[in-house]
Coordinates of N, CA and C in Angstrom, one line a residue:
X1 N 16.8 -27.7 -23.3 CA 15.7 -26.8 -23.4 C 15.9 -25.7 -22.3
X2 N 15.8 -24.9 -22.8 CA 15.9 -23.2 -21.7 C 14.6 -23.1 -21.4
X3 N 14.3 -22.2 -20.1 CA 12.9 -21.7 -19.9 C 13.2 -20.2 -20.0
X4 N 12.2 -19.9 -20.6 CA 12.9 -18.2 -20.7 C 11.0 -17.6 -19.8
X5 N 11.8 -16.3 -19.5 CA 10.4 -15.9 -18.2 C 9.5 -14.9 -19.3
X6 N 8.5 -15.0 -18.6 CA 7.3 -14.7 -19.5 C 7.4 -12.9 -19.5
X7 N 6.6 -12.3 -20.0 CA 7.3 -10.9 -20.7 C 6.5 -10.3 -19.6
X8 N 6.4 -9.5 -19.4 CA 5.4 -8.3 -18.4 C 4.9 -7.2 -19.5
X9 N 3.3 -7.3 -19.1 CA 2.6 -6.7 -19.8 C 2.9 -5.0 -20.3
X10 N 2.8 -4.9 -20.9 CA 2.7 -3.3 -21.6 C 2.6 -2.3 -20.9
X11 N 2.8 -1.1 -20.9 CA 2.6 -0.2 -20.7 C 1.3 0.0 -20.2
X12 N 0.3 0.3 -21.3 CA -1.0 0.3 -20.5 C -1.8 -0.8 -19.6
X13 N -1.0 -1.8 -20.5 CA -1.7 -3.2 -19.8 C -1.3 -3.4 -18.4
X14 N 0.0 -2.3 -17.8 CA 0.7 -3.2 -16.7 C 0.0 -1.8 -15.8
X15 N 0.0 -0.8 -16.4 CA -0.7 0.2 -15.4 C -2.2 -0.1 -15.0
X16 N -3.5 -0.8 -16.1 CA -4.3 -1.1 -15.7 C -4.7 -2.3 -14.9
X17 N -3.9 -3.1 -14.5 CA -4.2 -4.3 -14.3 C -3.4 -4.2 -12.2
X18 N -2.3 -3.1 -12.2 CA -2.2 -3.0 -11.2 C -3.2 -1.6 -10.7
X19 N -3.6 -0.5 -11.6 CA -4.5 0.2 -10.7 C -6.3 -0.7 -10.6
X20 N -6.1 -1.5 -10.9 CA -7.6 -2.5 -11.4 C -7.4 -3.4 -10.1
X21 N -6.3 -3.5 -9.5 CA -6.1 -4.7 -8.7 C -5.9 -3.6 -6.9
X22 N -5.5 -2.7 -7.6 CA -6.1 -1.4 -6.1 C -7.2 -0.9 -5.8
X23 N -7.6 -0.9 -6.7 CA -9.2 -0.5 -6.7 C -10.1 -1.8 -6.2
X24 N -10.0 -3.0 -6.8 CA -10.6 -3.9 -6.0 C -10.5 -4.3 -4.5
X25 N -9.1 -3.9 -4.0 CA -8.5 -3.9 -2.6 C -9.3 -3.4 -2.2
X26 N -9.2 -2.0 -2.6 CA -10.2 -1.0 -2.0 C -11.4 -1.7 -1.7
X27 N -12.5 -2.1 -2.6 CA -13.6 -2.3 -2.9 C -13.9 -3.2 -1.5
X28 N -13.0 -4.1 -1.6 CA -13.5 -5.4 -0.8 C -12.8 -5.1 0.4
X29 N -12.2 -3.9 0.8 CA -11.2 -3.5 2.1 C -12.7 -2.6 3.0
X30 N -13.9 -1.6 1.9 CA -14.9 -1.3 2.0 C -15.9 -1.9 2.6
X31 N -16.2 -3.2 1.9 CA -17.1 -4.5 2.3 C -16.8 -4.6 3.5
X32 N -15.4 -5.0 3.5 CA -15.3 -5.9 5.2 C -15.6 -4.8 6.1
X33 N -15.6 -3.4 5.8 CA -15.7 -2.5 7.0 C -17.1 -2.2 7.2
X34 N -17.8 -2.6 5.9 CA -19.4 -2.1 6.0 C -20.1 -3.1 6.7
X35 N -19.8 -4.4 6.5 CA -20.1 -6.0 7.0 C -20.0 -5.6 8.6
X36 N -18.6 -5.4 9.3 CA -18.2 -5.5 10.4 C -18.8 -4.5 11.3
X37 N -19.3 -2.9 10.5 CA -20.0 -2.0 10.8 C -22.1 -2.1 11.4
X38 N -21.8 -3.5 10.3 CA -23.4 -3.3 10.5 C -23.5 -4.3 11.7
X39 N -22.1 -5.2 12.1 CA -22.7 -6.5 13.3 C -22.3 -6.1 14.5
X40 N -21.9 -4.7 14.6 CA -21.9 -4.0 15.8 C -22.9 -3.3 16.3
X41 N -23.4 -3.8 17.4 CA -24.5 -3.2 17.9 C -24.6 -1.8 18.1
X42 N -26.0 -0.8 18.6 CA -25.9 0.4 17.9 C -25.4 0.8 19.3
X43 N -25.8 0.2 20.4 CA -25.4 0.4 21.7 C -24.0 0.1 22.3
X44 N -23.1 -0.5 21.3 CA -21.6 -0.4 21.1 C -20.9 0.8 20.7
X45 N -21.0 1.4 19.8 CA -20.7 1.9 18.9 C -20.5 4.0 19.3
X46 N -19.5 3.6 20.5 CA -19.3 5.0 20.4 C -18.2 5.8 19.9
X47 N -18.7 7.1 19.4 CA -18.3 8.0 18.6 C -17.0 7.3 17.5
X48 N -16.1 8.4 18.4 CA -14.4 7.9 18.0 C -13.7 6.9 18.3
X49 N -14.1 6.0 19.4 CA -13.4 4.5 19.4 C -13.9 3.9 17.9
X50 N -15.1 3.5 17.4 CA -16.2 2.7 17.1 C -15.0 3.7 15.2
X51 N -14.8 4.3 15.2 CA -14.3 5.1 14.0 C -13.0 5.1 14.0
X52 N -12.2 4.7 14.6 CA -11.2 4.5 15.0 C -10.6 3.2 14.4
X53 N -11.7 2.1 15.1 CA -11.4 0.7 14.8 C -11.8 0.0 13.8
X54 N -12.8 0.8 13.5 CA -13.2 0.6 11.9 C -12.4 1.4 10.9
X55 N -11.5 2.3 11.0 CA -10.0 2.9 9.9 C -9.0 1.8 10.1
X56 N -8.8 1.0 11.3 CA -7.9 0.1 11.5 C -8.3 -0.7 10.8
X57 N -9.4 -1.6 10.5 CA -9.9 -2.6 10.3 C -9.7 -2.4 8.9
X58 N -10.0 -1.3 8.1 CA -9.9 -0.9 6.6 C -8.6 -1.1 5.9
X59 N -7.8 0.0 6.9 CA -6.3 -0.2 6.5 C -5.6 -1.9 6.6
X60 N -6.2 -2.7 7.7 CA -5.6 -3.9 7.2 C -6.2 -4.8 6.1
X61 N -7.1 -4.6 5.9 CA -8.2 -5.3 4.8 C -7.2 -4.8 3.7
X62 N -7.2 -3.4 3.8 CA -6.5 -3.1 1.9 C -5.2 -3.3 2.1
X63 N -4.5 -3.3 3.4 CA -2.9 -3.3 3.0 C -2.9 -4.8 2.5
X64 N -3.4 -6.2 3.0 CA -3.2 -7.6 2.7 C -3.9 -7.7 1.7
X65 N -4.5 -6.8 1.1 CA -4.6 -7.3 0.0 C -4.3 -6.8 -1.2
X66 N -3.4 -5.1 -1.2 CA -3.0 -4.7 -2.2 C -1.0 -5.3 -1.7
X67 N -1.0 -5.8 -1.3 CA 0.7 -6.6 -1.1 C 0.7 -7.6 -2.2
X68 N -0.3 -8.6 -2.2 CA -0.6 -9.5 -3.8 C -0.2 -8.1 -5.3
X69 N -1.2 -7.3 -5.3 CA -0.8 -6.3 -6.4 C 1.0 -5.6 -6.3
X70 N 1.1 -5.3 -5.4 CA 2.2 -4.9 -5.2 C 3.2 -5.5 -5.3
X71 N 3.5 -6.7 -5.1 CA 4.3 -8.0 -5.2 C 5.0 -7.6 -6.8
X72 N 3.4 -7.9 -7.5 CA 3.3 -8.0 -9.1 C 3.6 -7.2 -9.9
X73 N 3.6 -6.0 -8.7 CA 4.3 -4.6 -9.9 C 5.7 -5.2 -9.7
X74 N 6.4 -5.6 -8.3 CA 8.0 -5.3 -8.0 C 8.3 -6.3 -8.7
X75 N 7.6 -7.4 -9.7 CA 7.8 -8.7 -10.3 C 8.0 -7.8 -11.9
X76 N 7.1 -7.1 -11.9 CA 7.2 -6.9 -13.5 C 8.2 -6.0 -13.8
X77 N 8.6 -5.0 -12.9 CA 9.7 -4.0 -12.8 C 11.0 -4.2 -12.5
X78 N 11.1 -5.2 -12.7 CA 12.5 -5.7 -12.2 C 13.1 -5.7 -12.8
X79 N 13.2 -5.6 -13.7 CA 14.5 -5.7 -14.9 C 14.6 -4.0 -15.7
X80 N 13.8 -3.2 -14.8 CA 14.0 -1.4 -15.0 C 14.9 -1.1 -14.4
X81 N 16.3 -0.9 -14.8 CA 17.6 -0.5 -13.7 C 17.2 1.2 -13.7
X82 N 16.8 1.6 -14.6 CA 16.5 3.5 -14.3 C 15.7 3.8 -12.6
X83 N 14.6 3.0 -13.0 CA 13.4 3.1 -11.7 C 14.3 2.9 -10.4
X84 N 15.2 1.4 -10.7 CA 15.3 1.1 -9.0 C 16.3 2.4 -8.6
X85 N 17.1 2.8 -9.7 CA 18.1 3.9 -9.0 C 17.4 4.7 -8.2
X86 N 16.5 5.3 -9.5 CA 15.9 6.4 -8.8 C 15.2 6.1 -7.2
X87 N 14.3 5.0 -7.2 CA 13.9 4.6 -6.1 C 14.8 4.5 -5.0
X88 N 16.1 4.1 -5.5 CA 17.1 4.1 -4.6 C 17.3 5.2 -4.0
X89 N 17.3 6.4 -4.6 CA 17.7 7.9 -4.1 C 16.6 8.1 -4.1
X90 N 15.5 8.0 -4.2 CA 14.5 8.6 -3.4 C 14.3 7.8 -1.6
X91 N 14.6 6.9 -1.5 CA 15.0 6.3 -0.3 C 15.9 6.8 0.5
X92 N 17.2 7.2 -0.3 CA 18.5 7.8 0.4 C 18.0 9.1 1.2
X93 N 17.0 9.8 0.0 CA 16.9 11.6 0.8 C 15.8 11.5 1.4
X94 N 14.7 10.4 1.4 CA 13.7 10.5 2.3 C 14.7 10.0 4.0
X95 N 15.7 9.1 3.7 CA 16.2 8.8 4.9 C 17.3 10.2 5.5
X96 N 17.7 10.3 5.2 CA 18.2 11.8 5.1 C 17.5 13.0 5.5
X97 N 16.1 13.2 5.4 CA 15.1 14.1 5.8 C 15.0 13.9 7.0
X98 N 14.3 12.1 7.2 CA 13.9 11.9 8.4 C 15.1 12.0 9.6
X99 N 16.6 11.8 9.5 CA 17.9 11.4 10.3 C 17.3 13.7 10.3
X100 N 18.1 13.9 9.6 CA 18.2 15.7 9.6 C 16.7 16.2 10.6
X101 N 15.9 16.0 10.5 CA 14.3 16.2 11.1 C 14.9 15.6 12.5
X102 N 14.7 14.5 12.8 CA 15.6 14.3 13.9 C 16.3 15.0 14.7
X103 N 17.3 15.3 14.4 CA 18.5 15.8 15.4 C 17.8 17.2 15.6
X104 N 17.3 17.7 14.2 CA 16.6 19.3 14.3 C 15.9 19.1 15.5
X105 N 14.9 18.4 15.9 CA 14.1 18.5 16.8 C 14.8 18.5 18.2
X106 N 15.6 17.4 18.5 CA 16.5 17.4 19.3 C 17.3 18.6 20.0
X107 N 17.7 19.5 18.8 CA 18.4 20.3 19.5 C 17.2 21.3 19.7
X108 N 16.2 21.4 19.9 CA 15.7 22.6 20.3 C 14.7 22.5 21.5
X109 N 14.9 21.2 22.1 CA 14.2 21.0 23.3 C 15.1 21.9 24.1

């Protein structure tokens, strides 16, 4: 008996189910910042620290929890050899920008 792997969803099915699964990051990455917002006292809470730590607090709420979605795209995409190339050379010249950017700046100190 072979196991053969189960198919990854469709087209539209695979684009809504991973922008459906960002959008909820979002949602609940919102919550935790509104929750954490309201149990800080008002007499804590100054200006740009208090805004600061609450964008931090956001960005890790959504990044751990859009890595589950993201996982699931790099699971369903995996057997696209066109994408990874491209991905691959989009990698190569973004690394290439940043090395070039680099030394540019370098020599003009």
């Amino acid at each position: 008996m072979t196991y053969e792997t189960p198919a990854a969803p469709g087209g539209t099915a695979l684009t809504a189910a991973v922008l459906g699964g960002y959008l909820v990051a979002a949602l609940v990455a919102a919550l935790v910042v509104g929750i954490a917002y309201a149990r800080v006292p008002e007499a804590e809470l100054s200006g740009g620290m208090a805004a600061f730590g609450m964008a931090l607090l956001y960005l890790l709420a959504f990044g751990g929890m859009a890595m589950v979605h993201s996982g699931l795209l790099i699971y369903w995409l995996r057997g696209r050899v066109r994408l990874w190339r491209l991905a691959l050379g989009a990698a190569a010249a973004a690394l290439t920008s940043f090395v070039l950017g680099f030394f540019l700046m370098s020599m003009s100190v």
